[in-house]
XYZ file of N, CA and C in Angstrom:
411
model
N 121.659 11.560 -52.774
C 120.622 10.980 -51.964
C 121.255 10.060 -50.933
N 120.707 10.060 -49.727
C 121.222 9.238 -48.650
C 120.432 7.947 -48.535
N 121.106 6.891 -48.053
C 120.401 5.639 -47.772
C 119.633 5.779 -46.472
N 118.462 5.186 -46.431
C 117.635 5.218 -45.232
C 117.582 3.807 -44.655
N 117.844 3.708 -43.358
C 117.797 2.406 -42.705
C 116.853 2.456 -41.522
N 116.255 1.319 -41.237
C 115.394 1.182 -40.070
C 116.243 1.241 -38.813
N 115.653 1.695 -37.735
C 116.369 1.752 -36.473
C 116.194 0.476 -35.676
N 115.938 -0.639 -36.342
C 115.895 -1.918 -35.669
C 114.508 -2.460 -35.378
N 113.479 -1.633 -35.451
C 112.139 -2.128 -35.165
C 111.500 -2.617 -36.442
N 111.083 -3.848 -36.423
C 110.359 -4.397 -37.563
C 109.235 -5.268 -37.036
N 108.026 -5.003 -37.477
C 106.860 -5.761 -37.032
C 107.007 -7.196 -37.501
N 106.695 -8.145 -36.607
C 106.836 -9.563 -36.925
C 105.839 -10.037 -37.967
N 104.654 -9.443 -38.009
C 103.623 -9.857 -38.961
C 102.790 -8.639 -39.329
N 102.317 -8.561 -40.578
C 101.500 -7.405 -40.977
C 100.172 -7.377 -40.225
N 99.757 -6.175 -39.857
C 98.475 -5.989 -39.159
C 97.354 -5.825 -40.178
N 96.206 -6.404 -39.840
C 95.023 -6.251 -40.675
C 93.986 -5.472 -39.877
N 93.462 -4.379 -40.431
C 92.420 -3.638 -39.717
C 91.157 -4.475 -39.574
N 90.484 -4.320 -38.456
C 89.276 -5.081 -38.164
C 88.458 -4.287 -37.157
N 87.201 -4.574 -37.062
C 86.361 -4.009 -36.010
C 85.576 -5.163 -35.399
N 85.973 -5.535 -34.188
C 85.331 -6.663 -33.506
C 85.305 -6.388 -32.010
N 84.364 -7.013 -31.339
C 84.247 -6.861 -29.889
C 84.910 -8.030 -29.188
N 85.424 -7.739 -28.014
C 86.016 -8.776 -27.184
C 86.024 -8.319 -25.743
N 86.547 -9.161 -24.895
C 86.688 -8.844 -23.479
C 88.085 -9.264 -23.060
N 88.781 -8.382 -22.333
C 90.054 -8.770 -21.741
C 89.851 -8.938 -20.246
N 90.554 -9.919 -19.700
C 90.505 -10.177 -18.267
C 91.927 -10.033 -17.739
N 92.083 -9.213 -16.711
C 93.402 -9.004 -16.125
C 93.903 -10.299 -15.497
N 95.162 -10.638 -15.770
C 95.770 -11.792 -15.107
C 96.890 -11.331 -14.184
N 97.896 -10.639 -14.733
C 98.980 -10.084 -13.915
C 99.191 -8.641 -14.385
N 98.650 -7.701 -13.653
C 98.703 -6.288 -14.042
C 99.126 -5.437 -12.850
N 99.793 -4.323 -13.146
C 100.221 -3.403 -12.089
C 99.058 -2.728 -11.383
N 98.028 -2.336 -12.153
C 96.971 -1.509 -11.569
C 95.559 -2.049 -11.751
N 95.430 -3.285 -12.228
C 94.108 -3.871 -12.430
C 94.044 -5.167 -11.618
N 93.023 -5.320 -10.772
C 92.923 -6.539 -9.969
C 92.767 -7.784 -10.852
N 93.409 -8.895 -10.473
C 93.276 -10.137 -11.238
C 91.806 -10.530 -11.399
N 91.453 -10.924 -12.613
C 90.095 -11.365 -12.895
C 89.149 -10.273 -13.358
N 89.521 -9.005 -13.190
C 88.630 -7.924 -13.639
C 88.515 -7.960 -15.156
N 87.275 -7.838 -15.644
C 86.989 -7.874 -17.079
C 86.779 -6.457 -17.608
N 87.330 -6.221 -18.807
C 87.217 -4.907 -19.443
C 86.794 -5.125 -20.896
N 85.684 -4.506 -21.329
C 85.291 -4.615 -22.744
C 86.371 -4.004 -23.643
N 86.587 -4.610 -24.800
C 87.610 -4.137 -25.733
C 87.057 -4.128 -27.154
N 87.492 -3.157 -27.944
C 87.173 -3.098 -29.375
C 88.468 -3.447 -30.106
N 88.480 -4.581 -30.788
C 89.667 -5.010 -31.527
C 89.731 -4.201 -32.816
N 90.864 -3.505 -33.035
C 90.994 -2.630 -34.200
C 92.004 -3.148 -35.216
N 92.894 -4.043 -34.809
C 93.770 -4.708 -35.771
C 94.220 -6.045 -35.216
N 94.600 -6.919 -36.145
C 94.948 -8.286 -35.785
C 96.074 -8.751 -36.692
N 97.014 -9.468 -36.114
C 98.080 -10.086 -36.899
C 98.381 -11.439 -36.283
N 99.253 -12.190 -36.926
C 99.600 -13.505 -36.403
C 100.439 -13.395 -35.135
N 100.948 -12.209 -34.830
C 101.770 -12.053 -33.625
C 101.093 -11.253 -32.511
N 99.959 -10.594 -32.810
C 99.326 -9.807 -31.760
C 98.049 -9.126 -32.188
N 97.597 -8.219 -31.335
C 96.305 -7.573 -31.523
C 96.388 -6.134 -31.017
N 95.654 -5.240 -31.681
C 95.506 -3.862 -31.227
C 94.072 -3.653 -30.796
N 93.883 -2.983 -29.654
C 92.539 -2.813 -29.104
C 92.347 -1.387 -28.606
N 91.089 -0.971 -28.585
C 90.683 0.248 -27.896
C 90.011 -0.194 -26.599
N 90.492 0.358 -25.498
C 89.952 0.019 -24.189
C 89.627 1.319 -23.472
N 88.439 1.400 -22.901
C 88.028 2.603 -22.188
C 88.459 2.492 -20.721
N 89.777 2.483 -20.516
C 90.350 2.314 -19.187
C 91.791 2.807 -19.240
N 92.209 3.608 -18.272
C 93.558 4.178 -18.289
C 94.580 3.333 -17.531
N 94.184 2.208 -16.966
C 95.086 1.441 -16.108
C 96.058 0.479 -16.796
N 95.795 -0.035 -17.998
C 96.771 -0.961 -18.596
C 98.143 -0.317 -18.770
N 99.179 -1.126 -18.561
C 100.562 -0.674 -18.673
C 101.369 -1.689 -19.476
N 102.424 -1.249 -20.182
C 103.303 -2.205 -20.856
C 103.825 -3.243 -19.853
N 103.827 -4.486 -20.300
C 104.259 -5.589 -19.448
C 103.118 -6.319 -18.763
N 101.930 -5.683 -18.665
C 100.774 -6.345 -18.063
C 100.415 -7.585 -18.884
N 99.848 -8.578 -18.192
C 99.334 -9.766 -18.880
C 97.821 -9.795 -18.752
N 97.174 -10.112 -19.875
C 95.720 -10.162 -19.938
C 95.299 -11.361 -20.767
N 94.054 -11.781 -20.576
C 93.470 -12.869 -21.353
C 92.394 -12.264 -22.235
N 92.462 -12.490 -23.536
C 91.488 -11.964 -24.497
C 90.524 -13.059 -24.912
N 89.238 -12.733 -24.907
C 88.202 -13.610 -25.453
C 87.439 -12.826 -26.505
N 87.376 -13.388 -27.718
C 86.630 -12.758 -28.815
C 86.126 -13.863 -29.734
N 84.968 -13.620 -30.336
C 84.377 -14.611 -31.237
C 84.351 -14.042 -32.656
N 84.743 -14.901 -33.584
C 84.722 -14.581 -35.006
C 83.985 -15.701 -35.731
N 83.601 -15.474 -36.963
C 82.986 -16.523 -37.770
C 83.920 -17.732 -37.821
N 85.213 -17.470 -37.851
C 86.203 -18.533 -37.977
C 86.423 -19.317 -36.687
N 85.895 -18.837 -35.586
C 86.050 -19.528 -34.305
C 86.333 -18.559 -33.171
N 86.502 -19.102 -31.980
C 86.770 -18.276 -30.803
C 88.263 -18.039 -30.661
N 88.610 -16.804 -30.372
C 89.985 -16.435 -30.081
C 90.092 -16.291 -28.567
N 90.848 -17.162 -27.954
C 91.096 -17.115 -26.515
C 92.611 -17.083 -26.365
N 93.153 -15.931 -25.957
C 94.597 -15.740 -26.033
C 95.169 -15.072 -24.799
N 96.327 -15.549 -24.392
C 97.122 -14.938 -23.340
C 97.953 -13.835 -23.992
N 97.840 -12.602 -23.486
C 98.484 -11.442 -24.093
C 99.466 -10.775 -23.145
N 100.464 -10.128 -23.727
C 101.340 -9.231 -22.977
C 101.212 -7.859 -23.622
N 100.922 -6.855 -22.809
C 100.775 -5.483 -23.317
C 102.149 -4.967 -23.742
N 102.255 -4.531 -24.998
C 103.507 -4.010 -25.540
C 103.566 -2.487 -25.442
N 102.449 -1.835 -25.730
C 102.416 -0.367 -25.656
C 101.002 0.107 -25.381
N 100.911 1.281 -24.795
C 99.626 1.914 -24.474
C 99.759 3.392 -24.803
N 98.740 3.930 -25.483
C 98.739 5.379 -25.730
C 97.306 5.893 -25.699
N 97.129 7.103 -25.205
C 95.774 7.677 -25.149
C 95.274 8.022 -26.549
N 93.968 7.939 -26.720
C 93.364 8.304 -28.002
C 93.057 9.797 -28.061
N 93.036 10.444 -26.894
C 92.641 11.844 -26.836
C 91.154 12.015 -26.605
N 90.440 10.911 -26.427
C 89.000 10.953 -26.171
C 88.729 10.320 -24.804
N 88.581 11.121 -23.795
C 88.288 10.623 -22.452
C 89.375 9.693 -21.959
N 88.970 8.558 -21.402
C 89.925 7.592 -20.884
C 90.232 6.469 -21.854
N 89.848 6.632 -23.126
C 90.090 5.572 -24.112
C 91.578 5.470 -24.429
N 92.059 4.222 -24.481
C 93.465 3.967 -24.752
C 93.595 2.982 -25.904
N 94.624 3.180 -26.719
C 95.007 2.200 -27.721
C 96.008 1.281 -27.040
N 95.696 -0.009 -27.009
C 96.537 -0.979 -26.322
C 97.016 -2.002 -27.350
N 98.323 -2.060 -27.555
C 98.916 -3.029 -28.466
C 99.482 -4.190 -27.668
N 99.117 -5.399 -28.048
C 99.527 -6.589 -27.301
C 100.122 -7.638 -28.231
N 101.016 -8.432 -27.669
C 101.539 -9.579 -28.408
C 100.973 -10.850 -27.793
N 100.797 -11.866 -28.644
C 100.347 -13.164 -28.152
C 101.526 -13.821 -27.439
N 101.309 -14.272 -26.217
C 102.386 -14.934 -25.479
C 102.696 -16.283 -26.112
N 101.673 -16.995 -26.564
C 101.864 -18.272 -27.254
C 101.155 -18.210 -28.609
N 101.803 -17.616 -29.626
C 101.148 -17.463 -30.930
C 100.685 -18.791 -31.533
N 101.396 -19.866 -31.266
C 101.010 -21.162 -31.812
C 99.658 -21.635 -31.316
N 99.278 -21.214 -30.110
C 98.005 -21.642 -29.527
C 96.804 -21.015 -30.227
N 97.007 -19.888 -30.905
C 95.895 -19.199 -31.575
C 96.077 -19.136 -33.089
N 97.119 -19.772 -33.583
C 97.485 -19.658 -35.000
C 96.356 -20.032 -35.946
N 95.634 -21.128 -35.682
C 94.587 -21.578 -36.609
C 93.500 -20.527 -36.800
N 92.934 -20.056 -35.701
C 91.853 -19.066 -35.794
C 92.375 -17.757 -36.370
N 93.501 -17.274 -35.856
C 94.033 -15.987 -36.313
C 94.381 -16.039 -37.798
N 95.007 -17.117 -38.254
C 95.374 -17.178 -39.668
C 94.144 -17.192 -40.573
N 93.046 -17.847 -40.133
C 91.820 -17.826 -40.937
C 91.191 -16.437 -40.966
N 91.182 -15.754 -39.822
C 90.631 -14.391 -39.781
C 91.475 -13.463 -40.651
N 92.792 -13.525 -40.513
C 93.688 -12.669 -41.298
C 93.540 -12.974 -42.793
N 93.398 -14.242 -43.149
C 93.212 -14.597 -44.563
C 91.926 -13.981 -45.099
N 90.856 -14.049 -44.313
C 89.583 -13.457 -44.752
C 89.737 -11.949 -44.925
N 90.392 -11.302 -43.960
C 90.548 -9.850 -44.029
C 91.423 -9.415 -45.200
N 92.400 -10.248 -45.545
C 93.311 -9.887 -46.635
C 92.738 -10.217 -48.005
N 91.599 -10.925 -48.030
C 90.957 -11.227 -49.303
C 91.364 -12.553 -49.898
N 92.112 -13.372 -49.167
C 92.496 -14.691 -49.683
C 91.252 -15.541 -49.898
N 91.242 -16.326 -50.975
C 90.121 -17.221 -51.252
C 88.929 -16.542 -51.895
N 89.102 -15.345 -52.409
C 87.975 -14.661 -53.053
C 87.712 -15.255 -54.423
N 86.451 -15.319 -54.788
C 86.101 -15.818 -56.111
C 86.236 -14.693 -57.138
N 85.775 -14.934 -58.343
C 85.933 -13.950 -59.414
C 85.199 -12.641 -59.131
N 84.205 -12.636 -58.257
C 83.506 -11.405 -57.907
C 84.192 -10.670 -56.759
N 85.267 -11.267 -56.219
C 85.969 -10.635 -55.115
C 85.329 -10.900 -53.767
N 84.378 -11.836 -53.703
C 83.687 -12.109 -52.455
C 83.928 -13.563 -52.056
N 84.496 -13.756 -50.866
C 84.701 -15.117 -50.374
C 83.387 -15.634 -49.805
N 83.114 -16.907 -50.041
C 81.933 -17.502 -49.431
C 82.234 -17.797 -47.972
N 81.208 -17.998 -47.184
C 81.394 -18.348 -45.784
C 82.207 -19.638 -45.669
N 81.897 -20.627 -46.503
C 82.618 -21.899 -46.471
C 84.098 -21.677 -46.783
N 84.421 -20.809 -47.734
C 85.834 -20.525 -48.050
C 86.522 -19.829 -46.886
N 85.838 -18.881 -46.240
C 86.421 -18.174 -45.106
C 86.736 -19.122 -43.962
N 85.910 -20.149 -43.805
C 86.101 -21.114 -42.725
C 87.041 -22.243 -43.109
N 87.503 -22.249 -44.359
C 88.391 -23.299 -44.811
C 87.678 -24.606 -45.095
N 86.382 -24.529 -45.385
C 85.572 -25.720 -45.693
C 85.235 -25.669 -47.180
N 85.896 -26.473 -47.958
C 85.619 -26.461 -49.414
C 84.731 -27.581 -49.841
């Protein structure tokens, strides 16, 4: 049997699947005018970034965007850099993976959302209360 090694790519933080709505606003993009808003469906979240479905073919790796999304745990307002873009195969929908430019600025909200999604703070029935999800005991 042979040893298997990674080719150097390792995700900085585990992704948690989610389904949430948000809006991205172009800040510095190759093909999107500054300030243009695009609805986004957030499909995964981690402490280092976010994955979204966007019905627009213009985002490119390296573009900068501002994400606004609301969760029970608070508002996520984040400066993003597009890391990768790939078509979904359905019309102009694209999977857009982004990293947080300043992860520390969103750490509180993101860590609470990720904790809720991962099941941290669940009681004996496996259900976290709203107060536990918000970190209010």
